[in-house]
PDB file of C-alpha atoms in Angstrom:
ATOM      1  CA  MET X   1       0.004   0.000   0.001  1.00  0.00           C
ATOM      2  CA  ASP X   2       2.768   2.447   0.902  1.00  0.00           C
ATOM      3  CA  PHE X   3       4.464   1.994  -2.461  1.00  0.00           C
ATOM      4  CA  VAL X   4       1.234   2.532  -4.425  1.00  0.00           C
ATOM      5  CA  ILE X   5       0.515   5.750  -2.511  1.00  0.00           C
ATOM      6  CA  VAL X   6       4.046   7.049  -3.057  1.00  0.00           C
ATOM      7  CA  LEU X   7       3.950   6.085  -6.728  1.00  0.00           C
ATOM      8  CA  LEU X   8       0.717   7.987  -7.323  1.00  0.00           C
ATOM      9  CA  LEU X   9       1.966  10.994  -5.343  1.00  0.00           C
ATOM     10  CA  LEU X  10       5.234  11.141  -7.300  1.00  0.00           C
ATOM     11  CA  LEU X  11       3.397  10.947 -10.608  1.00  0.00           C
ATOM     12  CA  ALA X  12       0.872  13.564  -9.548  1.00  0.00           C
ATOM     13  CA  VAL X  13       3.526  16.062  -8.421  1.00  0.00           C
ATOM     14  CA  ARG X  14       5.650  15.547 -11.497  1.00  0.00           C
ATOM     15  CA  TYR X  15       2.885  15.769 -14.091  1.00  0.00           C
ATOM     16  CA  TRP X  16       0.138  17.788 -12.377  1.00  0.00           C
ATOM     17  CA  TRP X  17      -0.139  21.044 -14.329  1.00  0.00           C
ATOM     18  CA  GLY X  18      -0.431  23.690 -11.627  1.00  0.00           C
ATOM     19  CA  GLU X  19      -0.113  23.593  -7.854  1.00  0.00           C
ATOM     20  CA  MET X  20      -1.201  20.531  -5.927  1.00  0.00           C
ATOM     21  CA  PRO X  21      -4.195  21.045  -3.613  1.00  0.00           C
ATOM     22  CA  VAL X  22      -3.315  22.233  -0.108  1.00  0.00           C
ATOM     23  CA  PHE X  23      -5.343  21.115   2.921  1.00  0.00           C
ATOM     24  CA  GLY X  24      -5.203  22.277   6.512  1.00  0.00           C
ATOM     25  CA  ALA X  25      -2.264  24.638   6.019  1.00  0.00           C
ATOM     26  CA  GLU X  26      -2.858  26.468   9.333  1.00  0.00           C
ATOM     27  CA  LEU X  27      -3.657  23.479  11.551  1.00  0.00           C
ATOM     28  CA  ALA X  28      -0.092  22.793  12.699  1.00  0.00           C
ATOM     29  CA  GLY X  29       0.597  26.459  13.485  1.00  0.00           C
ATOM     30  CA  ARG X  30      -2.602  26.744  15.496  1.00  0.00           C
ATOM     31  CA  TRP X  31      -1.875  23.526  17.383  1.00  0.00           C
ATOM     32  CA  ILE X  32       1.649  24.614  18.328  1.00  0.00           C
ATOM     33  CA  ALA X  33       0.448  28.089  19.266  1.00  0.00           C
ATOM     34  CA  SER X  34      -2.294  26.681  21.494  1.00  0.00           C
ATOM     35  CA  VAL X  35       0.179  24.396  23.287  1.00  0.00           C
ATOM     36  CA  GLY X  36       2.544  27.353  23.675  1.00  0.00           C
ATOM     37  CA  LEU X  37      -0.100  29.205  25.680  1.00  0.00           C
ATOM     38  CA  TYR X  38       0.249  26.666  28.501  1.00  0.00           C
ATOM     39  CA  LEU X  39       3.673  25.051  28.112  1.00  0.00           C
ATOM     40  CA  GLU X  40       7.198  26.156  27.236  1.00  0.00           C
ATOM     41  CA  GLY X  41      10.511  24.530  26.414  1.00  0.00           C
ATOM     42  CA  ILE X  42      10.819  20.758  26.393  1.00  0.00           C
ATOM     43  CA  PRO X  43       7.262  20.074  27.704  1.00  0.00           C
ATOM     44  CA  ALA X  44       5.853  22.155  24.836  1.00  0.00           C
ATOM     45  CA  TYR X  45       7.983  20.195  22.359  1.00  0.00           C
ATOM     46  CA  LEU X  46       6.880  16.843  23.780  1.00  0.00           C
ATOM     47  CA  VAL X  47       3.191  17.740  23.585  1.00  0.00           C
ATOM     48  CA  SER X  48       3.128  19.678  20.291  1.00  0.00           C
ATOM     49  CA  VAL X  49       5.496  17.469  18.246  1.00  0.00           C
ATOM     50  CA  LEU X  50       6.173  14.075  19.791  1.00  0.00           C
ATOM     51  CA  LEU X  51       2.719  13.348  21.214  1.00  0.00           C
ATOM     52  CA  PRO X  52       0.869  13.679  17.843  1.00  0.00           C
ATOM     53  CA  THR X  53       3.655  11.735  16.113  1.00  0.00           C
ATOM     54  CA  LEU X  54       3.509   8.825  18.560  1.00  0.00           C
ATOM     55  CA  THR X  55      -0.294   8.835  18.543  1.00  0.00           C
ATOM     56  CA  LEU X  56      -0.340   8.619  14.764  1.00  0.00           C
ATOM     57  CA  ALA X  57       2.247   5.844  14.817  1.00  0.00           C
ATOM     58  CA  TRP X  58       0.045   3.871  17.221  1.00  0.00           C
ATOM     59  CA  LEU X  59      -3.021   4.406  15.020  1.00  0.00           C
ATOM     60  CA  ALA X  60      -1.067   3.231  11.977  1.00  0.00           C
ATOM     61  CA  VAL X  61      -0.173   0.006  13.798  1.00  0.00           C
ATOM     62  CA  VAL X  62      -3.649  -0.853  15.065  1.00  0.00           C
ATOM     63  CA  GLY X  63      -5.611   0.638  12.123  1.00  0.00           C
ATOM     64  CA  GLY X  64      -4.787  -2.196   9.738  1.00  0.00           C
ATOM     65  CA  GLU X  65      -7.117  -4.509  11.622  1.00  0.00           C
ATOM     66  CA  ILE X  66     -10.177  -2.251  11.257  1.00  0.00           C
ATOM     67  CA  GLY X  67     -12.482  -2.162   8.238  1.00  0.00           C
ATOM     68  CA  PHE X  68     -10.174  -4.265   6.036  1.00  0.00           C
ATOM     69  CA  GLY X  69      -7.545  -1.515   6.291  1.00  0.00           C
ATOM     70  CA  LEU X  70      -9.691   1.126   4.567  1.00  0.00           C
ATOM     71  CA  PRO X  71      -9.480   3.623   7.487  1.00  0.00           C
ATOM     72  CA  LEU X  72      -5.712   3.149   7.521  1.00  0.00           C
ATOM     73  CA  LEU X  73      -5.537   3.861   3.803  1.00  0.00           C
ATOM     74  CA  MET X  74      -7.517   7.063   4.289  1.00  0.00           C
ATOM     75  CA  LEU X  75      -5.216   8.026   7.153  1.00  0.00           C
ATOM     76  CA  HIS X  76      -2.139   7.646   4.935  1.00  0.00           C
ATOM     77  CA  VAL X  77      -3.676   9.726   2.147  1.00  0.00           C
ATOM     78  CA  VAL X  78      -4.930  12.476   4.443  1.00  0.00           C
ATOM     79  CA  VAL X  79      -1.548  12.776   6.161  1.00  0.00           C
ATOM     80  CA  LEU X  80       0.362  13.178   2.903  1.00  0.00           C
ATOM     81  CA  LEU X  81      -2.152  15.649   1.470  1.00  0.00           C
ATOM     82  CA  TRP X  82      -1.870  17.641   4.697  1.00  0.00           C
ATOM     83  CA  VAL X  83       1.915  17.958   4.823  1.00  0.00           C
ATOM     84  CA  VAL X  84       2.889  18.113   1.127  1.00  0.00           C
ATOM     85  CA  ARG X  85       3.324  21.597  -0.382  1.00  0.00           C
ATOM     86  CA  ALA X  86       4.909  20.534  -3.658  1.00  0.00           C
ATOM     87  CA  PRO X  87       5.462  22.995  -6.511  1.00  0.00           C
ATOM     88  CA  SER X  88       4.540  21.916 -10.018  1.00  0.00           C
ATOM     89  CA  PRO X  89       7.609  21.244 -12.206  1.00  0.00           C
ATOM     90  CA  GLU X  90       5.358  21.334 -15.283  1.00  0.00           C
ATOM     91  CA  PHE X  91       4.152  24.829 -14.420  1.00  0.00           C
ATOM     92  CA  VAL X  92       7.680  26.079 -13.582  1.00  0.00           C
ATOM     93  CA  PHE X  93       9.260  24.830 -16.806  1.00  0.00           C
ATOM     94  CA  ASP X  94       6.406  26.215 -18.913  1.00  0.00           C
ATOM     95  CA  ALA X  95       6.932  29.591 -17.260  1.00  0.00           C
ATOM     96  CA  LEU X  96      10.695  29.422 -17.848  1.00  0.00           C
ATOM     97  CA  HIS X  97      10.168  28.663 -21.542  1.00  0.00           C
ATOM     98  CA  VAL X  98       7.926  31.720 -21.778  1.00  0.00           C
ATOM     99  CA  GLU X  99      10.567  33.799 -19.989  1.00  0.00           C
ATOM    100  CA  ALA X 100      13.221  32.617 -22.424  1.00  0.00           C
ATOM    101  CA  ARG X 101      11.060  33.488 -25.435  1.00  0.00           C
ATOM    102  CA  GLN X 102      10.348  36.942 -24.091  1.00  0.00           C
ATOM    103  CA  ALA X 103      14.030  37.712 -23.400  1.00  0.00           C
ATOM    104  CA  ASP X 104      16.368  39.331 -25.909  1.00  0.00           C
ATOM    105  CA  SER X 105      17.921  37.104 -28.560  1.00  0.00           C
ATOM    106  CA  VAL X 106      21.117  36.979 -26.483  1.00  0.00           C
ATOM    107  CA  ALA X 107      20.689  37.983 -22.854  1.00  0.00           C
ATOM    108  CA  GLU X 108      23.661  38.169 -20.538  1.00  0.00           C
ATOM    109  CA  ASP X 109      21.493  37.629 -17.495  1.00  0.00           C
ATOM    110  CA  LEU X 110      19.153  35.012 -18.978  1.00  0.00           C
ATOM    111  CA  LYS X 111      21.110  32.046 -17.650  1.00  0.00           C
ATOM    112  CA  ALA X 112      21.422  33.659 -14.217  1.00  0.00           C
ATOM    113  CA  ALA X 113      17.646  34.167 -14.108  1.00  0.00           C
ATOM    114  CA  LEU X 114      16.969  30.589 -15.209  1.00  0.00           C
ATOM    115  CA  ASP X 115      19.501  29.249 -12.694  1.00  0.00           C
ATOM    116  CA  GLN X 116      17.848  31.130  -9.841  1.00  0.00           C
ATOM    117  CA  SER X 117      14.409  29.753 -10.719  1.00  0.00           C
ATOM    118  CA  LEU X 118      15.771  26.221 -11.043  1.00  0.00           C
ATOM    119  CA  ARG X 119      17.548  26.478  -7.679  1.00  0.00           C
ATOM    120  CA  GLN X 120      14.305  27.543  -6.056  1.00  0.00           C
ATOM    121  CA  LEU X 121      12.390  24.704  -7.736  1.00  0.00           C
ATOM    122  CA  LEU X 122      14.853  22.053  -6.570  1.00  0.00           C
ATOM    123  CA  ALA X 123      15.010  23.449  -3.044  1.00  0.00           C
ATOM    124  CA  MET X 124      11.218  23.616  -2.744  1.00  0.00           C
ATOM    125  CA  LEU X 125      10.784  20.106  -4.140  1.00  0.00           C
ATOM    126  CA  HIS X 126      13.064  18.694  -1.472  1.00  0.00           C
ATOM    127  CA  GLU X 127      11.957  20.908   1.418  1.00  0.00           C
ATOM    128  CA  ASP X 128       8.231  20.533   0.754  1.00  0.00           C
ATOM    129  CA  PHE X 129       7.948  17.144  -0.970  1.00  0.00           C
ATOM    130  CA  PHE X 130      10.844  14.698  -1.153  1.00  0.00           C
ATOM    131  CA  VAL X 131      11.620  15.009   2.557  1.00  0.00           C
ATOM    132  CA  TYR X 132       8.107  13.829   3.364  1.00  0.00           C
ATOM    133  CA  VAL X 133       8.279  11.017   0.801  1.00  0.00           C
ATOM    134  CA  LEU X 134      11.539   9.775   2.336  1.00  0.00           C
ATOM    135  CA  TRP X 135      10.347   9.756   5.940  1.00  0.00           C
ATOM    136  CA  TYR X 136       6.995   8.304   4.928  1.00  0.00           C
ATOM    137  CA  LEU X 137       8.843   5.395   3.340  1.00  0.00           C
ATOM    138  CA  LEU X 138      11.036   4.975   6.428  1.00  0.00           C
ATOM    139  CA  LEU X 139       8.515   5.473   9.242  1.00  0.00           C
ATOM    140  CA  GLY X 140       5.046   5.356   7.717  1.00  0.00           C
ATOM    141  CA  PRO X 141       2.576   8.248   8.192  1.00  0.00           C
ATOM    142  CA  ALA X 142       4.214   9.234  11.481  1.00  0.00           C
ATOM    143  CA  GLY X 143       7.406  10.163   9.617  1.00  0.00           C
ATOM    144  CA  PRO X 144       6.109  13.083   7.512  1.00  0.00           C
ATOM    145  CA  VAL X 145       3.967  14.323  10.417  1.00  0.00           C
ATOM    146  CA  PHE X 146       7.059  14.470  12.652  1.00  0.00           C
ATOM    147  CA  CYS X 147       8.983  16.357   9.936  1.00  0.00           C
ATOM    148  CA  TYR X 148       6.147  18.812   9.392  1.00  0.00           C
ATOM    149  CA  LEU X 149       5.495  19.512  13.069  1.00  0.00           C
ATOM    150  CA  GLN X 150       9.230  19.742  13.751  1.00  0.00           C
ATOM    151  CA  ARG X 151       9.615  22.440  11.065  1.00  0.00           C
ATOM    152  CA  GLN X 152       6.582  24.332  12.333  1.00  0.00           C
ATOM    153  CA  PHE X 153       7.857  24.145  15.915  1.00  0.00           C
ATOM    154  CA  GLU X 154      11.290  25.453  14.893  1.00  0.00           C
ATOM    155  CA  ARG X 155       9.702  28.352  13.025  1.00  0.00           C
ATOM    156  CA  SER X 156       7.549  29.187  16.005  1.00  0.00           C
ATOM    157  CA  THR X 157      10.560  29.048  18.311  1.00  0.00           C
ATOM    158  CA  ARG X 158      12.618  31.288  16.040  1.00  0.00           C
ATOM    159  CA  SER X 159       9.777  33.781  15.795  1.00  0.00           C
ATOM    160  CA  LYS X 160       9.483  33.986  19.580  1.00  0.00           C
ATOM    161  CA  SER X 161      13.263  34.310  19.970  1.00  0.00           C
ATOM    162  CA  ASP X 162      13.441  37.057  17.344  1.00  0.00           C
ATOM    163  CA  ALA X 163      10.535  38.926  18.939  1.00  0.00           C
ATOM    164  CA  SER X 164      12.048  38.833  22.424  1.00  0.00           C
ATOM    165  CA  ASN X 165      15.737  38.818  21.438  1.00  0.00           C
ATOM    166  CA  THR X 166      16.256  36.010  23.921  1.00  0.00           C
ATOM    167  CA  VAL X 167      16.741  32.235  23.825  1.00  0.00           C
ATOM    168  CA  ASP X 168      14.544  29.932  25.886  1.00  0.00           C
ATOM    169  CA  SER X 169      17.041  28.631  28.473  1.00  0.00           C
ATOM    170  CA  SER X 170      14.703  25.807  29.484  1.00  0.00           C
ATOM    171  CA  PHE X 171      15.183  24.335  25.997  1.00  0.00           C
ATOM    172  CA  GLY X 172      18.932  24.847  26.018  1.00  0.00           C
ATOM    173  CA  GLU X 173      21.043  23.958  22.989  1.00  0.00           C
ATOM    174  CA  PHE X 174      18.396  21.490  21.809  1.00  0.00           C
ATOM    175  CA  ASN X 175      16.272  24.489  20.916  1.00  0.00           C
ATOM    176  CA  GLN X 176      18.864  25.576  18.358  1.00  0.00           C
ATOM    177  CA  MET X 177      19.649  22.249  16.720  1.00  0.00           C
ATOM    178  CA  GLN X 178      17.419  22.773  13.685  1.00  0.00           C
ATOM    179  CA  ILE X 179      16.672  19.067  13.330  1.00  0.00           C
ATOM    180  CA  SER X 180      14.603  19.711  10.193  1.00  0.00           C
ATOM    181  CA  LEU X 181      17.747  20.744   8.307  1.00  0.00           C
ATOM    182  CA  TRP X 182      19.161  17.262   8.839  1.00  0.00           C
ATOM    183  CA  LEU X 183      15.853  15.629   7.885  1.00  0.00           C
ATOM    184  CA  ILE X 184      15.760  17.598   4.635  1.00  0.00           C
ATOM    185  CA  GLY X 185      19.493  17.116   4.103  1.00  0.00           C
ATOM    186  CA  LEU X 186      19.093  13.346   4.065  1.00  0.00           C
ATOM    187  CA  ALA X 187      16.462  13.629   1.315  1.00  0.00           C
ATOM    188  CA  VAL X 188      18.847  15.840  -0.665  1.00  0.00           C
ATOM    189  CA  ARG X 189      21.619  13.236  -0.365  1.00  0.00           C
ATOM    190  CA  VAL X 190      19.264  10.513  -1.549  1.00  0.00           C
ATOM    191  CA  SER X 191      18.499  12.613  -4.637  1.00  0.00           C
ATOM    192  CA  LEU X 192      22.219  13.170  -5.272  1.00  0.00           C
ATOM    193  CA  LEU X 193      22.784   9.408  -5.094  1.00  0.00           C
ATOM    194  CA  LEU X 194      19.890   8.816  -7.489  1.00  0.00           C
ATOM    195  CA  LEU X 195      21.295  11.454  -9.859  1.00  0.00           C
ATOM    196  CA  ALA X 196      24.443   9.375 -10.058  1.00  0.00           C
ATOM    197  CA  LEU X 197      22.332   6.360 -11.051  1.00  0.00           C
ATOM    198  CA  VAL X 198      19.995   8.050 -13.539  1.00  0.00           C
ATOM    199  CA  GLY X 199      22.546  10.527 -14.953  1.00  0.00           C
ATOM    200  CA  GLN X 200      26.310  10.407 -15.325  1.00  0.00           C
ATOM    201  CA  PHE X 201      27.586   8.096 -12.610  1.00  0.00           C
ATOM    202  CA  LYS X 202      31.098   9.539 -12.409  1.00  0.00           C
ATOM    203  CA  GLU X 203      30.089  13.154 -11.881  1.00  0.00           C
ATOM    204  CA  GLY X 204      27.009  12.339  -9.820  1.00  0.00           C
ATOM    205  CA  TRP X 205      28.864   9.954  -7.508  1.00  0.00           C
ATOM    206  CA  ARG X 206      31.559  12.549  -6.877  1.00  0.00           C
ATOM    207  CA  TYR X 207      29.000  15.147  -5.845  1.00  0.00           C
ATOM    208  CA  PHE X 208      27.195  12.640  -3.656  1.00  0.00           C
ATOM    209  CA  LEU X 209      30.399  11.794  -1.770  1.00  0.00           C
ATOM    210  CA  ASP X 210      31.326  15.457  -1.391  1.00  0.00           C
ATOM    211  CA  SER X 211      27.870  16.256  -0.065  1.00  0.00           C
ATOM    212  CA  LEU X 212      28.332  13.761   2.786  1.00  0.00           C
ATOM    213  CA  LYS X 213      31.270  15.814   4.072  1.00  0.00           C
ATOM    214  CA  VAL X 214      29.574  19.231   4.096  1.00  0.00           C
ATOM    215  CA  TRP X 215      26.001  19.759   5.305  1.00  0.00           C
ATOM    216  CA  THR X 216      26.093  23.556   5.497  1.00  0.00           C
ATOM    217  CA  LEU X 217      25.582  24.332   1.785  1.00  0.00           C
ATOM    218  CA  ASP X 218      22.257  25.653   0.561  1.00  0.00           C
ATOM    219  CA  ASP X 219      20.127  22.792  -0.745  1.00  0.00           C
ATOM    220  CA  GLY X 220      19.177  24.595  -3.957  1.00  0.00           C
ATOM    221  CA  ASP X 221      22.793  25.487  -4.784  1.00  0.00           C
ATOM    222  CA  LEU X 222      24.000  21.959  -4.037  1.00  0.00           C
ATOM    223  CA  LEU X 223      21.333  20.293  -6.168  1.00  0.00           C
ATOM    224  CA  HIS X 224      21.606  22.749  -9.048  1.00  0.00           C
ATOM    225  CA  THR X 225      25.384  22.352  -9.178  1.00  0.00           C
ATOM    226  CA  ALA X 226      24.954  18.577  -9.268  1.00  0.00           C
ATOM    227  CA  PHE X 227      22.425  18.876 -12.102  1.00  0.00           C
ATOM    228  CA  GLU X 228      24.822  21.036 -14.081  1.00  0.00           C
ATOM    229  CA  ALA X 229      27.664  18.571 -13.460  1.00  0.00           C
ATOM    230  CA  VAL X 230      25.552  15.715 -14.797  1.00  0.00           C
ATOM    231  CA  LEU X 231      24.212  17.661 -17.771  1.00  0.00           C
ATOM    232  CA  GLY X 232      27.341  19.645 -18.570  1.00  0.00           C
ATOM    233  CA  THR X 233      27.342  23.393 -17.862  1.00  0.00           C
ATOM    234  CA  PRO X 234      26.107  25.467 -20.847  1.00  0.00           C
ATOM    235  CA  PRO X 235      28.316  28.241 -22.225  1.00  0.00           C
ATOM    236  CA  GLN X 236      28.795  31.169 -19.870  1.00  0.00           C
ATOM    237  CA  GLY X 237      28.149  34.791 -20.799  1.00  0.00           C
ATOM    238  CA  GLY X 238      24.576  34.450 -22.036  1.00  0.00           C
ATOM    239  CA  LEU X 239      22.201  32.070 -23.804  1.00  0.00           C
ATOM    240  CA  ASP X 240      20.351  32.563 -27.049  1.00  0.00           C
ATOM    241  CA  LEU X 241      16.777  31.295 -27.361  1.00  0.00           C
ATOM    242  CA  ALA X 242      17.667  27.978 -29.001  1.00  0.00           C
ATOM    243  CA  SER X 243      20.316  27.049 -26.436  1.00  0.00           C
ATOM    244  CA  ALA X 244      18.116  28.189 -23.541  1.00  0.00           C
ATOM    245  CA  ARG X 245      15.228  25.985 -24.715  1.00  0.00           C
ATOM    246  CA  LEU X 246      17.581  23.032 -25.198  1.00  0.00           C
ATOM    247  CA  TRP X 247      19.065  23.569 -21.739  1.00  0.00           C
ATOM    248  CA  LEU X 248      15.612  23.677 -20.130  1.00  0.00           C
ATOM    249  CA  ASP X 249      14.480  20.560 -21.999  1.00  0.00           C
ATOM    250  CA  GLN X 250      17.553  18.633 -20.841  1.00  0.00           C
ATOM    251  CA  TYR X 251      17.086  19.849 -17.291  1.00  0.00           C
ATOM    252  CA  GLU X 252      13.428  18.838 -17.262  1.00  0.00           C
ATOM    253  CA  LYS X 253      14.234  15.374 -18.618  1.00  0.00           C
ATOM    254  CA  LEU X 254      16.861  14.833 -15.931  1.00  0.00           C
ATOM    255  CA  LEU X 255      14.369  15.961 -13.274  1.00  0.00           C
ATOM    256  CA  SER X 256      11.871  13.429 -14.672  1.00  0.00           C
ATOM    257  CA  ARG X 257      14.531  10.704 -14.405  1.00  0.00           C
ATOM    258  CA  LEU X 258      15.098  11.769 -10.791  1.00  0.00           C
ATOM    259  CA  PHE X 259      11.390  11.261 -10.079  1.00  0.00           C
ATOM    260  CA  PHE X 260      11.552   7.787 -11.596  1.00  0.00           C
ATOM    261  CA  GLY X 261      14.678   7.177  -9.536  1.00  0.00           C
ATOM    262  CA  TRP X 262      12.656   7.965  -6.423  1.00  0.00           C
ATOM    263  CA  MET X 263      10.036   5.463  -7.608  1.00  0.00           C
ATOM    264  CA  GLY X 264      12.730   2.795  -7.866  1.00  0.00           C
ATOM    265  CA  PHE X 265      14.071   3.787  -4.445  1.00  0.00           C
ATOM    266  CA  ALA X 266      10.582   3.437  -2.962  1.00  0.00           C
ATOM    267  CA  ALA X 267      10.155   0.015  -4.584  1.00  0.00           C
ATOM    268  CA  LEU X 268      13.510  -1.118  -3.201  1.00  0.00           C
ATOM    269  CA  LEU X 269      12.612  -0.041   0.355  1.00  0.00           C
ATOM    270  CA  MET X 270       9.284  -1.818   0.103  1.00  0.00           C
ATOM    271  CA  LEU X 271      10.987  -5.018  -1.026  1.00  0.00           C
ATOM    272  CA  LEU X 272      13.563  -4.820   1.771  1.00  0.00           C
ATOM    273  CA  SER X 273      10.841  -4.293   4.366  1.00  0.00           C
TER     274      SER X 273
END
């Protein structure tokens, strides 16, 4: 069941023209804010993040015995639709093609503009989609819920710290760990490994190994550099319309292969489990 859900979600995000539907976007923020009215520090973290995660994990274990597993299936689908905020690659690449057509015949800053948009696309895909796919495959529906609540809790904590210019001493250094960066970082490294398998193995494998040594680089920059290494960097100093369209087509095809790589990765995990 997990593999089928992930397969459909990967296909929908890759080929859905426009933004995916968003459900319950404010629920996590309201939940964390309501807990924060009564608790602070570690107790607030335990109640607002760990308690819902563990409750959902328990429901996922016992739910398979109820109603032939149909309630459990609905739980999986609702959880993923709640946490996923995936951008549409189809929409982004269509917009970039329009941008390239509207630019001058040779634009010095055309490649820089395209690169910036592609960096943002790759970063958003991993921060708002692939990270949830990975932890769903590893931990079931409790995985993406933990990631989502963890990110919301960190944002709430940073907002409070910025507003008061103080750090909650009851939370200590744990408050500043930014666990979500490591959760997202693991999804980025999985993509880099898959790029080596679906693209040029030599260049992709080198970037994957280098990425294991440094976890402080921006996700978008790291992924975009790896894409360029696999594809071969286009000429610097400006792109004409023909070369820009060719570059975008190659980039989109490699991104599609990355999605299919994630499908294979999901199938492998399901077989191993």
